[in-house]
């Protein structure tokens, strides 16, 4: 059996529609490929830009961390120096107190009395041990210390007679609190 096309315009129209449909599909695929490549290029560019920013931020963070460590070290060193300065000041004040103590003791010691030991106790008291040839010299010494404004408390703790005709004594004193200490 033989097929005869009595309406050739329909087959021509059908081929034209197929070509047009194929053209549309090709245009769609081409546009899709172009759009995807543009999107991919844009994404790569944005990714490179973000990586560059991330590298800059990482570098900045490293510099800031280093600066923070330097500042922290300097602050720690400053605190240590301030602590040392406070300790030196306290030692200086204590040394000035001891200097005043020794100067005052030297002024108040009678000729027939001598000190053999000076002990600084943890509670702030100072014990003076010594010997004397005469009992009144010990009493005069204790009274002079008691009259001195440098001392807030003076107590004669012990007096013992030694075999060599001398006396051994113990006096406990406390320095008066210095309000104007420098």
Short mmCIF file of C-alpha atoms in Angstrom, two decimals:
data_model
loop_
_atom_site.label_atom_id
_atom_site.label_comp_id
_atom_site.label_asym_id
_atom_site.label_seq_id
_atom_site.Cartn_x
_atom_site.Cartn_y
_atom_site.Cartn_z
CA UNK A 1 0.00 0.00 0.00
CA UNK A 2 1.13 3.33 -0.96
CA UNK A 3 0.75 6.43 1.13
CA UNK A 4 -0.03 9.57 -0.65
CA UNK A 5 0.05 12.86 1.10
CA UNK A 6 -2.77 14.92 -0.17
CA UNK A 7 -1.94 17.86 2.10
CA UNK A 8 1.80 18.52 1.77
CA UNK A 9 1.55 21.81 3.58
CA UNK A 10 0.81 19.90 6.82
CA UNK A 11 4.02 17.90 6.65
CA UNK A 12 5.97 21.06 5.80
CA UNK A 13 4.34 22.82 8.71
CA UNK A 14 5.12 19.87 10.97
CA UNK A 15 8.83 19.92 9.95
CA UNK A 16 8.95 23.65 10.50
CA UNK A 17 7.41 23.21 13.95
CA UNK A 18 9.95 20.51 14.76
CA UNK A 19 12.80 22.77 13.61
CA UNK A 20 11.38 25.67 15.61
CA UNK A 21 10.97 23.44 18.66
CA UNK A 22 14.53 22.15 18.22
CA UNK A 23 15.74 25.78 17.85
CA UNK A 24 13.94 26.72 21.08
CA UNK A 25 15.43 23.74 22.89
CA UNK A 26 18.89 24.67 21.59
CA UNK A 27 18.43 28.30 22.62
CA UNK A 28 17.19 27.19 26.05
CA UNK A 29 20.13 24.81 26.51
CA UNK A 30 22.59 27.49 25.28
CA UNK A 31 21.10 30.15 27.54
CA UNK A 32 21.13 27.72 30.45
CA UNK A 33 24.80 26.89 29.78
CA UNK A 34 25.71 30.58 29.47
CA UNK A 35 23.80 31.47 32.65
CA UNK A 36 25.39 28.59 34.54
CA UNK A 37 28.87 29.58 33.38
CA UNK A 38 28.17 33.22 34.39
CA UNK A 39 26.86 32.06 37.76
CA UNK A 40 29.91 29.79 38.19
CA UNK A 41 32.31 32.62 37.30
CA UNK A 42 30.48 34.97 39.64
CA UNK A 43 30.60 32.38 42.43
CA UNK A 44 34.33 31.75 41.87
CA UNK A 45 34.98 35.49 41.94
CA UNK A 46 32.97 35.89 45.16
CA UNK A 47 34.74 32.87 46.66
CA UNK A 48 38.18 34.32 45.81
CA UNK A 49 37.11 37.65 47.27
CA UNK A 50 35.88 35.95 50.48
CA UNK A 51 39.10 33.93 50.72
CA UNK A 52 41.08 37.14 50.34
CA UNK A 53 39.02 38.77 53.11
CA UNK A 54 39.42 35.69 55.28
CA UNK A 55 43.19 35.76 54.76
CA UNK A 56 43.27 39.46 55.68
CA UNK A 57 41.14 38.82 58.77
CA UNK A 58 43.31 35.88 59.81
CA UNK A 59 46.42 38.02 59.38
CA UNK A 60 44.80 40.85 61.35
CA UNK A 61 43.76 38.43 64.07
CA UNK A 62 47.33 37.10 64.32
CA UNK A 63 48.69 40.66 64.59
CA UNK A 64 46.08 41.59 67.18
CA UNK A 65 46.80 38.42 69.15
CA UNK A 66 50.49 39.29 69.12
CA UNK A 67 49.70 42.86 70.21
CA UNK A 68 47.40 41.55 72.95
CA UNK A 69 50.16 39.25 74.19
CA UNK A 70 52.61 42.16 74.22
CA UNK A 71 50.12 44.31 76.12
CA UNK A 72 49.41 41.46 78.52
CA UNK A 73 53.14 40.90 79.09
CA UNK A 74 53.70 44.62 79.60
CA UNK A 75 50.77 44.77 82.04
CA UNK A 76 52.12 41.78 83.94
CA UNK A 77 55.57 43.36 84.04
CA UNK A 78 54.03 46.63 85.24
CA UNK A 79 52.19 44.79 88.04
CA UNK A 80 55.40 43.03 89.03
CA UNK A 81 57.32 46.31 89.04
CA UNK A 82 54.58 47.99 91.08
CA UNK A 83 54.66 45.08 93.54
CA UNK A 84 58.45 45.36 93.74
CA UNK A 85 58.14 49.11 94.30
CA UNK A 86 55.61 48.54 97.11
CA UNK A 87 57.89 45.93 98.70
CA UNK A 88 60.89 48.27 98.39
CA UNK A 89 58.86 51.07 99.96
CA UNK A 90 57.82 48.81 102.82
CA UNK A 91 61.43 47.69 103.30
CA UNK A 92 62.55 51.32 103.25
CA UNK A 93 59.92 52.27 105.82
CA UNK A 94 60.92 49.29 107.97
CA UNK A 95 64.60 50.18 107.58
CA UNK A 96 63.87 53.78 108.57
CA UNK A 97 62.00 52.42 111.60
CA UNK A 98 64.98 50.26 112.52
CA UNK A 99 67.32 53.21 112.01
CA UNK A 100 65.14 55.32 114.31
CA UNK A 101 65.04 52.41 116.78
CA UNK A 102 68.82 51.98 116.80
CA UNK A 103 69.41 55.73 117.02
CA UNK A 104 67.00 56.01 119.92
CA UNK A 105 68.52 53.00 121.67
CA UNK A 106 71.99 54.48 121.27
CA UNK A 107 70.79 57.73 122.88
CA UNK A 108 69.13 55.97 125.83
CA UNK A 109 71.72 53.31 126.75
CA UNK A 110 73.50 54.20 130.03
CA UNK A 111 77.28 53.77 130.20
CA UNK A 112 77.16 50.73 132.48
CA UNK A 113 74.71 48.79 130.26
CA UNK A 114 75.21 46.99 126.95
CA UNK A 115 72.87 45.15 124.61
CA UNK A 116 73.73 41.63 123.47
CA UNK A 117 70.74 40.71 121.31
CA UNK A 118 67.92 42.43 119.45
CA UNK A 119 65.13 40.13 118.23
CA UNK A 120 62.24 41.15 115.96
CA UNK A 121 59.21 38.98 116.75
CA UNK A 122 56.40 38.19 114.29
CA UNK A 123 53.78 40.05 116.31
CA UNK A 124 55.68 43.33 115.88
CA UNK A 125 57.36 43.36 119.27
CA UNK A 126 61.10 43.67 119.69
CA UNK A 127 63.01 41.96 122.47
CA UNK A 128 66.20 43.55 123.74
CA UNK A 129 68.56 41.35 125.72
CA UNK A 130 71.55 42.74 127.47
CA UNK A 131 73.72 42.94 130.55
CA UNK A 132 74.49 45.61 133.06
CA UNK A 133 76.82 46.06 135.97
CA UNK A 134 74.16 47.94 137.98
CA UNK A 135 70.48 47.37 138.66
CA UNK A 136 69.57 51.13 138.53
CA UNK A 137 71.06 51.37 135.02
CA UNK A 138 68.55 48.77 133.80
CA UNK A 139 65.66 50.66 135.41
CA UNK A 140 66.86 54.00 133.97
CA UNK A 141 67.16 52.41 130.53
CA UNK A 142 63.61 50.98 130.72
CA UNK A 143 62.23 54.34 131.94
CA UNK A 144 63.98 56.28 129.13
CA UNK A 145 62.54 53.90 126.55
CA UNK A 146 59.11 54.26 128.12
CA UNK A 147 59.34 58.06 127.92
CA UNK A 148 60.37 58.02 124.23
CA UNK A 149 57.48 58.67 121.80
CA UNK A 150 58.97 56.16 119.35
CA UNK A 151 57.83 53.27 121.56
CA UNK A 152 54.21 52.51 122.38
CA UNK A 153 54.85 49.70 124.83
CA UNK A 154 57.89 49.01 127.01
CA UNK A 155 57.95 46.05 129.41
CA UNK A 156 60.82 44.83 131.54
CA UNK A 157 60.34 41.06 131.32
CA UNK A 158 63.22 39.59 133.24
CA UNK A 159 66.26 40.53 135.31
CA UNK A 160 68.69 37.83 136.47
CA UNK A 161 71.88 38.11 138.49
CA UNK A 162 74.85 36.41 136.84
CA UNK A 163 77.70 34.82 138.83
CA UNK A 164 80.16 37.48 137.60
CA UNK A 165 78.39 40.24 139.59
CA UNK A 166 76.47 41.50 136.54
CA UNK A 167 72.79 41.43 135.62
CA UNK A 168 71.14 39.92 132.55
CA UNK A 169 67.86 41.54 131.48
CA UNK A 170 65.14 41.28 128.82
CA UNK A 171 63.08 44.30 127.73
CA UNK A 172 60.20 43.98 125.31
CA UNK A 173 59.23 47.03 123.25
CA UNK A 174 56.79 47.82 120.47
CA UNK A 175 57.32 50.64 118.01
CA UNK A 176 54.58 53.27 117.93
CA UNK A 177 52.60 53.28 114.68
CA UNK A 178 53.98 55.94 112.36
CA UNK A 179 51.05 57.69 110.68
CA UNK A 180 53.22 59.90 108.52
CA UNK A 181 55.52 57.13 107.22
CA UNK A 182 57.06 57.98 103.88
#
